[in-house]
Every structure is written in structure tokens, then in C-alpha cells.
Amino acid sequence: MGKNRTLTSVLAVSALTLTLMSCSSDKPSPDDAAAVLAEGLSSADVSASSFTAGTPAQVNTELETLLAGMGPVRPAVTVAGIDEDAENDGAAAARLSYAWDVNMDSAPDWSYESTAQLRRGDDDAWQVQWAPSVLFEPLADGDRLVRTTSPGLRGEILDRNGQPLMSSRPVLRIGINKPDVPAEQQAASATALAELAGLDPAGYAAQVEASGPEAFVEAIVQRQEADGPVTPEALAGIPGALSLPDSRVLAPTRTFARALLGTVGEATAELIEGSGGRLSAGDQTGLSGLQQQYDEQLQGAPGVAVTLENTSGSNIVFSTNSSDGTPLQTSLDPRLQTLAEGILEDEPSASAIVAVQPSTGDVLTVANGPGSEGQQTALLGQYPPGSTFKIATSLALLRQGSTPDSVLSCPAELTVDGRKFNNAGTYPAAFVGDIPLRDAFAQSCNTAFISTRDAVSQEALAAAAADLGIAVEQPIGTPGFFGSVPETAEGTNHAASLIGQGEVLASPLAMAVAAASVGKGERVTPVLVSADPAAGEEPTSSAAAEPAETTGAGSLTAAEAASLRELMRGVVTDGGAAMLLEVPGEPVLAKTGTAEFGSETPPRTHAWVVALQGDLAVAVFVAEGELGSTSGGPLMQAFLDGAAG
């Protein structure tokens, strides 16, 4: 019996132990509470956690204050470990690991640990003993974290010789300084300054009114060496008007390659929102053109400092050094760019001059006239190329066995499916009838080329155009339109395609590439933005055009190119570009063209001229011009004369 009692006692004790262990294991683990807290801190929303004092909403409000100066940056928080109190199963400490990406380069750079005390509540659920130190050990009530950035030197956009196209230049920030003018005078001063600067008076006055009482409200940034529009004398007469010296990254002149290079200025709200935290208010950034497209490369990585601030002052708790931006290499020739812009400065309609070096494909000029009103006519314009497209039609004819001496029929008028096609009103009567291809090309006989519509299919025409670089997309480092030539077309559409109208479109860039291809004897691959020669890397763009597919060097042969050059020389010696005979240097080869548009009678016309001289190919375009020889011709002559100087 004694042995039985002993066994019974042992079993009873064992059962009690198992019961206690079971009850203990049913209680929540602190691990879960720590994981929930870490997840909430990562998003600055701890609504899913429970606290020993205060509600989750109150803690969220305090977190918002602590992090307000950090902008969009938030830490990645994980649980590094749990330290349970051996003498008190109702207490534990969660070690939290923080990883911040304060410079927004997608890699953590500031890491540390903090501790959160956990307590088991009456319902056995774990609660957090909240304090600012849970976010960062040194934080106390009334403190906050503040992130500031300091940019490195902005990378320069370089010309083909490695010299900067834009650099830091002195400017004047001109505006109304509200503390310097009585409130009742502010609207009148804002209106007067806006009228002087060429701004919307009502809009600027509203901007001044909406700004704080201590604000300086910028109206215009003006080059320090500029004569106007805001002169010191005029500014002195406006109460509260102020001129502050500063610097900006600027091109040599206000208009120099502006549509291509773009501008640099203070980040707009839209750019800040779309930057993913890379930009902050007050940052200088690219606002347009290559400066915006390659801003991330040019800007480099900013230096970042995180300070702990309170009413007593501030101290830096973390910092990184800035790194300078990487230069952006272009193929622009600043002398030729300036020359082209000067030639176009009096043209009222949209206009462009694009120059390409056939041997390298380097795009030397991307000039837009003032009539383009800031638009990128040179690279993105989409216009029918008119008779300049006869270079492609002639190539298709050569491939059908024609030669420059082959005879074509050039009637005064030709009807295709009910539509009448005519030659230009100035077409010389002596060249009507059966004439050789060389004369049809030199005199630009529309009806002669349309007469070949049965011999030259639309597919063959598109293939010939492609071998000259027309409608072949190329990754030049910035958006560009290379043309559009339908591969199928019938009747009047096919007839119009043969003379560069109908559905055929091109840009000045595309036609310059076509001329360059004739000069080189094979299809040219244009280059505008290339790798940084010092870094040996490809340019990086956060907003670059998608890489375009190319199809090799095409199938243009040296013999075909030689025949095309012979035809183009005839335009200068015997045709509509005779003024180019006077250009000094190597012989000039050319093709003029017009393209009708609009519904007026007579219709308005685009004027084109493409030319080759040595290792230089040029396209001149005027949106509302006369015949190519009388509108584009003088512009081409002026450019080639200047280029030779």
C-alpha cells in the first residue's frame, strides 16, 4: 500500500506540472507584440499595437511630430531579439533594429538599435511602454528628428570637345520683399513689378498676397549682365522691390539650345512629389530638356544630415558626404549652334537647322527659331518633307535599274484616281516632257516621280527611305522623331508618297541623317548624347526615351550613294539651289523641297533644303515658307558660309 500511495502522489504532481505548463504556454508571446510594433514603426502607424499609457492614436500623433522633419523618409524596423525578465514573466524588452535610407539611394545608410519595454496586461496581452526613445535612444519629450540635404557640384553638360555648355553664372533674383513695404502698398508694388517683368500682374499680386508676412516673393530671375527687362533704375521706383545676387546654371545666352539643354531652377511641387523623396523644397534641379531628363546623373548624390532638435538647440546624429554629379557628354558644336540660331532669329514661323557629321554621326546643331516658341521642332517636328524626300524615291529608282540619265515622263499635269498633281508654279517649261532623271531631280518635277508609281512600289519606297535613316528609330539619348513612311499605300496615297507628301512625315533631324547617309555612303547612326568619357559609362536617365530598335547599317551601297550625290550636285549647278554655288570650300550638294498644308487656296507650304558639303550634312526647315530655294535656300547659304568661316 505504501508503494501505491507513493506512485499516486508522483502522478498527481506530474499532472499538476503539466497543467501549469499548459496554462503558461497558452499566454501570448512577447515576440508577436514586438513584431507588430516593428511593422507599425516602419510605416509610422502603430494602430495595431497596445500601450501601457495612451492610445495608439496619441502615439501616432507623437510619432508624426517626431518625424515631421524627416520628409518622406521612414525606417525599416525589425526585431533584433527579445530579452525576457527571468524573475518576472510579465516583463520583456524588445531590441529593435532600425535601417534608414536617408539619402534615398535605395540602400540603408543609418543603422542602430533601440529598446522597447513590454509589459503583460491584465488580459495577458503584451503592451508597449511608449517613449520617444523607442524610435531613437537619445530622443526625449520635446525632441524631433530633422533631415537636411546639401547638394554636391552639379555635373556639366559638355560639348563635343568636352567643354561645358552650361555653367554657374551670376543672376539677380528680383521680387517683392514684404517686410519692406506696408501691407496696403503690396498689391500695387506687385502689379508694377509684374508689368515691368512681363508677368501676369493679377497672378503675381495674388502670389504676393498669399505669401507670409516675412516672405520674399520672387518674380523673375535675370542674368546679372542683362540690360533688362528689369533695370536697377526701374526697380528703385517700386516700393518693396528687391534684387538679390545669386547664381544659376545657365547656357551662354538665354536662347542657346534651350529646347534641348533645358533649364535648372528650384524644384516645383510636382517634381518633388514625383521624385520619391530625392528632391526637397528649395533644391535646384533640372526643369526641362536634358537637364531634367538626366537630372539624377547630373545632380549626383546629396549630402544628408540628421539632427536631433529641441528648444535648446540641435546636434547632428548622422551625416553623409555629398558626391558630385557625373558630366553628360553631347556632340554639339557650340560655334555652329550659335551660328544656326543667329540665322533663324528673324524667322517668324517654326523653323530649325540640324547639322550632322556624316563620318561620325555626331549631331552638331539642334537649332530652333523663335517661331517654334520653345518647342523642339528640330528633333520632334513631324512634317511632310516634300521634294527633299525625292532622294529616297531616286534611290528606289536606282534599285529598279535606272541611272541619272534614264528618261522619265514629266507632263505639266498628271491625274491619279481623279486627283490632279502639278509641278510648282515656278517650274521651268523647258523641262516639261521626256527628261532624264538628273533633270527631273534638279528641277524637282513632281509628275515625273509620280509617273514611276508602277515601277516603284510603296514597299520599295519605304525600304529605300529606311536605308537612308528615315523612319528608322535610333537611341540618340533624348526623344527624337525619325520619320514615318507607310509600307503599304495605293492610288493617290502612293503617288503622294513618291514626292514626300500624303502620309510621309519627317523631322529636320531625319532629313539631316538622310543627307549624311548619302555623304557617308551607308546609313548613318546619329549620336547626340553619349557616355561620359572620363567615367567610361553610358549616360543614365530617369526619363529617357525607350531604346529604339535599329536594323544594322542598312543596305545602301557606295555606288548608289555616289549616284545620289551626282543628282544632288545637279540641284546646285543646274537647279533650284544655284545660290549655293557661291559657298566657299568643297562643292555643295543639295535638294530643295516644299510641302503643301492647310485648306487655303493657294495652300501654305513648308520649305525644306538639305545639303552636303564635305563632312557636313545640314537640313533647314521653315514651317511657313516660300519655295525651298527662295526661303530655305538663303538660310542654308548663310549657314554654310558661316560654317566655312
XYZ file of C-alpha atoms in Angstrom:
645
model
C 0.000 0.000 0.000
C 2.918 2.338 0.767
C 4.290 1.892 -2.683
C 0.874 2.553 -4.217
C 0.461 5.803 -2.283
C 3.877 6.976 -3.422
C 3.060 6.256 -7.068
C -0.257 8.074 -6.750
C 1.499 11.145 -5.314
C 4.054 11.215 -8.128
C 1.321 11.010 -10.753
C -0.597 13.812 -9.111
C 2.418 16.109 -9.022
C 3.191 15.328 -12.678
C -0.356 16.106 -13.712
C -0.253 19.430 -11.849
C 3.042 20.350 -13.531
C 1.646 19.578 -16.981
C -1.456 21.651 -16.209
C 0.638 24.661 -15.141
C 2.881 24.332 -18.221
C -0.186 24.154 -20.445
C -1.665 27.270 -18.867
C 1.650 29.103 -19.253
C 2.006 28.136 -22.921
C -1.446 29.482 -23.681
C -0.344 33.022 -22.805
C 0.654 35.297 -25.753
C 4.350 35.556 -26.550
C 6.114 38.956 -26.483
C 7.558 38.081 -29.879
C 4.261 38.765 -31.620
C 3.798 42.138 -29.917
C 7.356 43.157 -30.832
C 6.843 42.178 -34.479
C 3.601 44.195 -34.681
C 5.346 47.209 -33.131
C 8.265 46.951 -35.585
C 5.887 46.825 -38.530
C 3.973 49.849 -37.247
C 7.132 51.890 -36.680
C 8.221 51.143 -40.254
C 5.113 52.913 -41.551
C 4.770 55.419 -38.686
C 1.392 53.911 -37.851
C 1.261 51.854 -34.656
C -2.512 51.478 -34.584
C -2.191 47.685 -34.258
C -0.138 47.905 -31.030
C -1.377 48.289 -27.460
C 0.265 50.686 -24.999
C 0.589 50.836 -21.244
C -0.325 54.532 -21.306
C -2.094 56.450 -24.036
C -3.955 55.276 -27.106
C -2.427 54.225 -30.442
C -3.839 57.429 -31.944
C -1.978 59.517 -29.366
C 1.272 57.667 -30.043
C 0.757 58.144 -33.805
C 0.375 61.885 -33.235
C 3.631 61.956 -31.263
C 5.363 59.925 -33.991
C 4.145 62.411 -36.575
C 5.760 65.230 -34.611
C 8.993 63.320 -34.074
C 9.293 62.508 -37.813
C 7.859 65.671 -39.399
C 11.329 66.922 -40.218
C 12.339 63.677 -41.944
C 10.171 64.294 -45.000
C 9.081 61.062 -46.706
C 11.961 59.019 -45.245
C 10.908 56.219 -42.932
C 12.970 53.458 -41.308
C 12.827 49.740 -41.945
C 12.370 48.251 -38.451
C 12.876 44.620 -37.486
C 13.078 42.760 -34.178
C 16.703 42.001 -33.313
C 15.793 39.957 -30.249
C 13.628 39.598 -27.134
C 15.087 39.725 -23.624
C 12.583 38.280 -21.131
C 12.789 39.020 -17.424
C 13.747 35.733 -15.708
C 12.182 36.844 -12.414
C 9.048 38.400 -13.894
C 7.209 36.671 -16.713
C 5.162 39.860 -17.183
C 8.091 41.927 -18.423
C 10.274 41.784 -21.534
C 12.483 44.062 -23.607
C 12.327 44.071 -27.418
C 15.535 45.059 -29.191
C 14.554 46.888 -32.402
C 16.894 47.221 -35.366
C 16.489 50.394 -37.450
C 17.772 50.856 -41.019
C 17.230 54.257 -42.653
C 17.853 55.194 -46.290
C 18.306 58.878 -45.546
C 19.908 59.791 -48.867
C 17.183 57.975 -50.845
C 19.557 55.846 -52.927
C 17.682 52.587 -52.193
C 20.380 51.354 -49.781
C 20.271 51.748 -45.959
C 22.926 54.097 -44.625
C 21.953 54.879 -40.997
C 21.510 51.873 -38.698
C 21.120 51.488 -34.946
C 19.177 49.624 -32.259
C 16.725 50.835 -29.647
C 14.797 49.115 -26.882
C 11.058 48.930 -26.282
C 9.892 47.769 -22.848
C 6.925 45.360 -22.967
C 4.503 44.599 -20.140
C 1.878 41.888 -19.898
C -1.558 43.375 -19.269
C -4.413 42.083 -17.138
C -5.724 40.142 -20.133
C -2.265 38.620 -20.652
C -1.796 40.660 -23.886
C 1.570 42.400 -24.206
C 1.629 46.196 -24.183
C 4.334 48.656 -25.202
C 5.721 51.107 -22.711
C 5.969 54.009 -25.161
C 8.620 56.732 -25.040
C 10.366 58.734 -27.801
C 13.492 56.668 -27.083
C 11.751 53.673 -28.693
C 12.256 55.499 -32.002
C 15.834 56.582 -31.228
C 17.534 56.133 -27.850
C 18.648 59.784 -27.372
C 15.164 61.170 -28.072
C 13.224 62.676 -25.188
C 9.939 64.533 -24.886
C 10.024 67.722 -26.987
C 12.720 66.449 -29.353
C 12.372 65.754 -33.056
C 14.488 64.408 -35.909
C 15.206 66.676 -38.874
C 16.724 65.663 -42.224
C 18.562 68.243 -44.313
C 20.416 67.853 -47.592
C 23.395 69.597 -49.152
C 23.951 69.093 -52.885
C 27.285 68.309 -54.454
C 28.514 70.129 -57.532
C 26.131 69.643 -60.419
C 27.566 67.707 -63.348
C 28.047 69.729 -66.504
C 26.583 69.144 -69.944
C 29.587 69.071 -72.252
C 30.034 69.956 -75.909
C 31.793 67.684 -78.401
C 35.171 68.994 -77.222
C 34.491 68.274 -73.560
C 33.827 71.916 -72.657
C 30.771 72.867 -70.572
C 27.754 74.136 -72.488
C 26.162 75.421 -69.291
C 27.877 76.722 -66.184
C 27.152 78.638 -62.998
C 26.598 82.279 -63.874
C 25.670 85.302 -61.722
C 21.989 86.200 -61.679
C 19.656 88.551 -59.855
C 16.592 87.199 -58.076
C 14.084 90.020 -58.342
C 10.892 90.187 -56.318
C 8.872 91.890 -53.597
C 10.238 91.722 -50.048
C 7.059 92.038 -47.978
C 8.684 93.310 -44.748
C 9.961 96.332 -46.718
C 6.560 97.569 -47.870
C 3.342 98.438 -45.992
C 0.528 95.926 -46.416
C -1.691 98.441 -48.184
C 1.054 99.090 -50.779
C 1.934 95.441 -51.524
C -0.649 94.835 -54.264
C 0.347 97.996 -56.160
C 4.053 97.129 -55.902
C 3.439 93.557 -57.068
C 1.410 94.780 -60.034
C 4.072 97.311 -61.041
C 6.885 94.739 -60.829
C 4.886 92.142 -62.772
C 4.210 94.624 -65.576
C 7.904 95.543 -65.668
C 8.973 91.863 -65.792
C 6.361 90.833 -68.352
C 4.389 88.651 -65.925
C 0.656 88.344 -65.300
C 0.012 91.231 -62.852
C -3.054 89.678 -61.218
C -1.356 86.305 -60.791
C 1.803 87.716 -59.236
C -0.160 90.060 -56.970
C -2.164 87.075 -55.721
C 1.070 85.168 -55.100
C 2.427 88.068 -53.029
C -0.793 88.342 -51.057
C -0.835 84.596 -50.281
C 2.762 84.555 -49.012
C 3.705 85.035 -45.368
C 4.387 88.491 -43.891
C 8.180 87.918 -43.889
C 8.359 86.426 -47.389
C 10.494 87.473 -50.327
C 8.303 86.625 -53.324
C 10.434 86.017 -56.405
C 9.094 87.403 -59.663
C 11.915 86.826 -62.127
C 15.495 85.549 -62.257
C 17.566 87.716 -64.570
C 21.154 87.377 -65.760
C 23.284 89.859 -63.888
C 24.835 91.184 -67.090
C 21.455 91.567 -68.856
C 20.137 95.007 -69.794
C 16.569 94.211 -68.833
C 13.689 93.913 -68.682
C 14.170 94.915 -65.025
C 16.761 97.673 -64.650
C 18.053 98.994 -61.301
C 16.554 102.398 -62.090
C 13.084 100.964 -62.732
C 13.323 98.752 -59.663
C 14.174 101.697 -57.436
C 10.801 103.245 -58.176
C 8.797 100.296 -56.814
C 8.389 100.197 -53.006
C 9.460 96.832 -51.593
C 11.113 95.649 -54.806
C 14.393 93.894 -54.120
C 17.215 92.422 -56.210
C 19.234 89.601 -54.614
C 22.529 88.378 -56.142
C 22.634 84.619 -56.719
C 23.900 82.090 -59.244
C 22.234 79.666 -61.644
C 23.404 77.022 -64.108
C 22.884 78.753 -67.456
C 23.822 78.452 -71.127
C 25.931 81.193 -72.781
C 22.774 83.023 -73.883
C 19.114 82.837 -72.945
C 18.211 81.059 -76.195
C 21.278 78.823 -76.695
C 19.970 75.280 -77.414
C 17.290 75.988 -74.822
C 14.773 73.401 -76.020
C 17.492 70.727 -75.943
C 19.570 71.616 -72.888
C 16.675 72.834 -70.761
C 16.921 74.868 -67.572
C 17.864 74.439 -63.922
C 15.877 76.016 -61.115
C 14.096 75.438 -57.843
C 12.209 72.152 -57.699
C 8.486 72.530 -58.292
C 5.882 70.819 -56.113
C 5.124 68.444 -58.981
C 8.778 67.419 -59.398
C 9.204 66.971 -55.646
C 6.135 64.739 -55.478
C 7.335 62.588 -58.373
C 10.930 62.258 -57.136
C 10.246 59.635 -54.485
C 11.957 61.751 -51.847
C 15.052 62.560 -53.924
C 14.060 66.232 -54.127
C 13.039 68.603 -51.368
C 11.702 72.149 -51.327
C 14.451 74.593 -52.239
C 16.558 72.066 -54.171
C 17.991 73.125 -57.522
C 17.021 70.616 -60.198
C 16.563 70.235 -63.927
C 13.247 71.710 -65.010
C 13.266 70.796 -68.709
C 15.329 69.323 -71.553
C 18.455 67.280 -70.890
C 18.817 68.960 -67.506
C 15.569 67.333 -66.374
C 15.944 64.094 -68.330
C 19.382 63.399 -66.835
C 18.868 65.223 -63.545
C 19.701 62.223 -61.372
C 23.053 61.738 -63.120
C 23.898 65.443 -63.194
C 22.819 66.108 -59.624
C 24.785 63.258 -58.075
C 24.017 62.209 -54.500
C 23.286 64.896 -51.907
C 24.975 65.014 -48.547
C 22.466 64.309 -45.793
C 22.461 65.283 -42.134
C 20.012 64.101 -39.481
C 19.849 66.381 -36.464
C 18.158 65.996 -33.119
C 16.440 69.302 -32.429
C 14.667 70.790 -29.415
C 14.185 74.170 -27.787
C 17.788 74.106 -26.524
C 19.302 73.728 -29.975
C 20.339 70.882 -32.239
C 23.086 68.351 -32.728
C 23.944 66.114 -35.664
C 23.319 62.420 -35.012
C 24.108 61.164 -38.520
C 25.564 62.590 -41.735
C 26.833 61.529 -45.162
C 29.003 63.419 -47.617
C 27.644 64.582 -50.943
C 29.010 63.268 -54.222
C 29.286 65.410 -57.341
C 27.187 64.720 -60.405
C 28.537 62.987 -63.496
C 29.013 65.109 -66.650
C 26.811 64.478 -69.663
C 28.631 64.306 -72.987
C 26.928 65.663 -76.103
C 28.063 66.034 -79.709
C 27.036 69.703 -80.041
C 29.376 72.175 -81.692
C 28.769 75.478 -79.862
C 30.070 77.636 -82.732
C 27.747 76.042 -85.276
C 24.848 76.055 -82.787
C 25.263 79.779 -82.200
C 25.576 80.361 -85.953
C 22.367 78.451 -86.702
C 20.360 80.235 -84.017
C 21.526 83.611 -85.279
C 20.429 82.741 -88.817
C 16.943 81.752 -87.602
C 16.402 84.651 -85.191
C 14.242 86.674 -87.621
C 12.096 83.778 -88.881
C 8.527 84.276 -87.523
C 7.249 80.727 -88.083
C 8.565 77.496 -86.562
C 11.971 76.706 -88.005
C 15.035 74.558 -87.437
C 18.570 73.830 -88.584
C 20.090 70.430 -87.848
C 23.675 69.608 -88.816
C 25.192 66.110 -88.709
C 28.763 64.969 -89.343
C 28.460 62.039 -91.778
C 31.735 60.345 -90.794
C 30.792 60.051 -87.108
C 27.046 60.589 -86.964
C 27.611 63.402 -84.445
C 24.668 65.796 -84.296
C 26.412 69.170 -84.349
C 23.480 71.574 -84.170
C 19.924 71.322 -82.893
C 18.737 74.875 -83.520
C 15.134 76.061 -83.252
C 13.994 79.511 -84.313
C 11.950 81.826 -82.047
C 8.840 80.957 -84.063
C 8.998 77.464 -82.563
C 8.062 79.102 -79.243
C 10.207 76.791 -77.160
C 9.113 73.600 -78.909
C 11.662 71.075 -80.166
C 10.993 71.470 -83.904
C 14.479 70.229 -84.838
C 14.181 66.808 -83.194
C 10.461 66.224 -82.755
C 8.782 68.127 -85.598
C 6.538 65.949 -87.762
C 6.111 67.425 -91.216
C 5.810 66.123 -94.797
C 9.327 66.503 -96.244
C 8.124 67.339 -99.757
C 10.631 67.135 -102.580
C 13.612 66.525 -100.278
C 12.127 63.009 -99.998
C 12.848 62.542 -103.712
C 16.305 61.451 -102.548
C 14.622 58.281 -101.254
C 12.438 57.943 -104.367
C 15.520 58.276 -106.555
C 17.277 55.563 -104.555
C 14.297 53.274 -105.156
C 14.507 54.068 -108.885
C 18.232 53.304 -108.980
C 17.427 49.931 -107.480
C 14.998 49.290 -110.340
C 17.853 49.750 -112.823
C 17.558 53.473 -113.513
C 20.567 55.750 -113.830
C 20.817 59.558 -113.678
C 20.451 59.502 -117.487
C 17.330 57.321 -117.561
C 14.410 59.133 -119.198
C 11.254 59.935 -117.228
C 7.985 61.476 -118.392
C 7.382 64.931 -116.862
C 3.937 66.172 -118.004
C 2.650 69.541 -116.850
C -0.196 67.766 -115.055
C -0.925 64.191 -114.029
C -4.177 62.669 -112.776
C -4.181 59.670 -110.440
C -7.543 58.189 -109.446
C -9.233 61.521 -110.091
C -6.702 63.663 -108.217
C -4.606 66.138 -110.203
C -0.925 66.523 -109.421
C 1.003 69.539 -110.712
C 4.502 70.909 -110.558
C 5.344 74.093 -108.677
C 4.117 77.295 -110.260
C 7.720 78.335 -110.939
C 8.627 75.052 -112.644
C 10.552 75.867 -115.896
C 8.565 74.991 -119.037
C 11.775 73.919 -120.797
C 11.866 70.781 -118.662
C 8.346 69.514 -119.390
C 8.137 66.299 -121.396
C 10.607 63.417 -121.540
C 13.648 64.356 -119.456
C 16.482 62.436 -117.776
C 16.261 61.577 -114.091
C 19.057 64.076 -113.359
C 16.927 66.947 -114.717
C 13.750 65.678 -113.072
C 15.649 65.683 -109.755
C 17.400 69.031 -110.284
C 14.214 70.830 -111.379
C 12.062 68.800 -108.935
C 9.431 67.548 -111.368
C 6.609 66.113 -109.263
C 4.827 64.472 -112.184
C 7.983 62.658 -113.323
C 8.410 60.937 -109.989
C 4.702 60.142 -109.700
C 4.892 58.633 -113.212
C 7.165 55.937 -111.753
C 4.460 54.698 -109.363
C 4.080 51.385 -111.212
C 7.831 50.750 -111.189
C 8.414 51.767 -107.544
C 6.152 50.020 -105.057
C 5.330 51.572 -101.704
C 7.252 48.765 -100.015
C 10.350 49.510 -102.124
C 9.985 53.223 -101.363
C 9.810 52.559 -97.603
C 12.866 50.288 -97.817
C 14.866 52.938 -99.683
C 13.888 55.579 -97.117
C 14.927 53.257 -94.284
C 18.355 52.726 -95.852
C 18.826 56.497 -95.646
C 17.785 56.520 -91.979
C 14.235 57.827 -92.495
C 11.682 56.113 -90.223
C 14.431 54.086 -88.524
C 14.340 54.764 -84.793
C 17.724 55.442 -83.199
C 18.604 55.798 -79.482
C 20.263 59.230 -79.578
C 19.917 59.747 -75.821
C 16.893 62.029 -75.958
C 13.493 61.778 -77.669
C 13.585 62.224 -81.427
C 11.223 61.624 -84.343
C 12.928 59.868 -87.233
C 10.042 59.891 -89.659
C 7.174 57.747 -90.803
C 6.818 56.093 -94.221
C 3.895 53.676 -94.699
C 4.930 50.308 -96.104
C 1.625 49.939 -97.918
C -0.211 52.625 -99.861
C -2.202 52.658 -103.063
C -3.568 55.133 -105.593
C -3.239 58.763 -104.632
C -1.597 57.939 -101.287
C 1.180 56.057 -103.061
C 1.505 58.842 -105.649
C 1.787 61.476 -102.888
C 4.384 59.374 -101.021
C 6.702 59.474 -104.051
C 7.006 63.268 -103.662
C 7.212 63.292 -99.849
C 3.608 64.128 -99.101
C 0.494 62.156 -98.186
C 1.302 60.067 -95.095
C 5.075 60.543 -95.274
C 6.433 62.541 -92.331
C 9.919 63.550 -91.236
C 11.729 65.816 -88.812
C 14.660 68.084 -89.620
C 16.791 65.535 -87.741
C 15.578 62.713 -90.005
C 16.343 64.633 -93.191
C 19.796 65.652 -91.933
C 20.515 61.980 -91.214
C 19.338 61.068 -94.733
C 21.700 63.628 -96.276
C 24.521 62.402 -94.027
C 23.898 58.832 -95.165
C 24.266 59.902 -98.797
C 27.507 61.619 -97.876
C 28.951 58.653 -95.988
C 27.804 56.011 -98.434
C 25.980 53.994 -95.786
C 23.213 54.637 -93.317
C 24.431 56.936 -90.568
C 23.694 56.224 -86.904
C 23.244 59.644 -85.290
C 24.777 60.443 -81.895
C 23.685 63.310 -79.660
C 24.132 62.186 -76.033
C 26.892 59.678 -75.367
C 28.805 58.121 -72.486
C 30.864 60.236 -70.129
C 34.413 59.850 -71.491
C 36.001 60.115 -68.045
C 33.750 57.584 -66.349
C 33.550 55.247 -69.305
C 29.880 54.688 -68.617
C 26.664 55.038 -70.546
C 24.523 58.044 -69.599
C 21.747 57.324 -67.150
C 18.385 58.986 -67.470
C 15.366 58.743 -65.231
C 13.141 59.881 -68.098
C 14.901 58.864 -71.286
C 13.066 57.726 -74.371
C 12.785 53.960 -74.630
C 15.692 52.457 -76.570
C 14.708 52.114 -80.195
C 15.464 49.084 -82.313
C 17.774 49.509 -85.280
C 18.396 47.165 -88.171
C 22.152 47.444 -88.662
C 23.768 49.705 -91.229
C 21.111 49.142 -93.888
C 21.866 48.151 -97.461
C 22.779 51.488 -99.074
C 25.762 50.829 -101.335
C 28.668 53.097 -102.182
C 27.614 53.097 -105.852
C 24.041 54.095 -105.015
C 25.281 56.883 -102.743
C 27.614 58.132 -105.489
C 24.691 58.387 -107.932
C 22.605 60.252 -105.328
C 25.474 62.691 -104.743
C 25.654 63.259 -108.510
C 21.928 64.053 -108.572
C 22.216 66.392 -105.567
C 25.123 68.273 -107.141
C 22.908 68.914 -110.163
C 20.421 70.778 -107.952
C 23.185 73.300 -107.207
C 24.728 73.536 -110.673
C 21.531 73.372 -112.760
C 18.526 73.509 -110.448
C 16.833 75.390 -107.651
C 19.804 75.769 -105.263
C 22.087 77.788 -107.552
C 22.827 80.273 -104.757
C 24.885 77.544 -103.053
C 27.419 77.675 -105.890
C 28.881 80.740 -104.170
C 29.630 78.917 -100.905
C 33.411 78.685 -100.380
C 35.116 75.353 -99.857
C 34.206 71.925 -101.170
C 31.348 71.551 -103.692
C 27.889 71.765 -102.192
C 25.266 69.105 -102.942
C 21.623 69.832 -102.155
C 17.927 69.134 -102.565
C 15.174 71.688 -102.084
C 11.579 70.918 -101.322
C 8.177 72.245 -100.389
C 5.162 70.521 -98.908
C 1.663 71.905 -99.047
C -0.558 72.002 -95.983
C -3.799 73.560 -94.854
C -7.056 74.150 -96.732
C -6.360 77.606 -98.117
C -6.133 78.465 -101.818
C -3.331 78.566 -102.641
C -2.219 76.292 -99.794
C 0.524 77.289 -97.408
C 3.820 75.454 -97.738
C 6.633 74.092 -95.595
C 10.050 74.921 -97.045
C 12.952 72.460 -96.856
C 16.570 72.341 -98.004
C 19.070 69.591 -97.305
C 22.726 69.947 -98.248
C 26.056 68.161 -98.144
C 29.445 69.841 -98.100
C 32.445 67.721 -97.273
C 31.892 66.129 -93.868
C 28.853 68.249 -93.083
C 25.185 67.403 -93.713
C 22.530 70.024 -92.979
C 18.743 70.224 -93.005
C 16.962 73.591 -92.964
C 13.214 73.742 -92.292
C 10.759 76.660 -92.269
C 7.169 75.843 -91.306
C 5.586 78.609 -93.382
C 7.991 79.318 -96.187
C 8.131 80.039 -99.848
C 9.653 77.611 -102.293
C 12.636 75.835 -100.768
C 15.063 77.731 -102.987
C 13.684 81.154 -102.067
C 13.026 80.610 -98.349
C 15.226 77.829 -97.060
C 17.937 78.423 -99.655
C 19.251 81.734 -98.284
C 19.230 80.305 -94.761
C 21.248 77.312 -95.932
C 23.667 79.583 -97.777
C 24.168 81.705 -94.660
C 24.821 78.614 -92.543
C 27.309 77.029 -94.929
C 29.085 80.374 -95.427
C 29.398 80.769 -91.661
C 30.451 77.165 -91.126
C 33.288 77.633 -93.612
C 34.490 80.786 -91.841
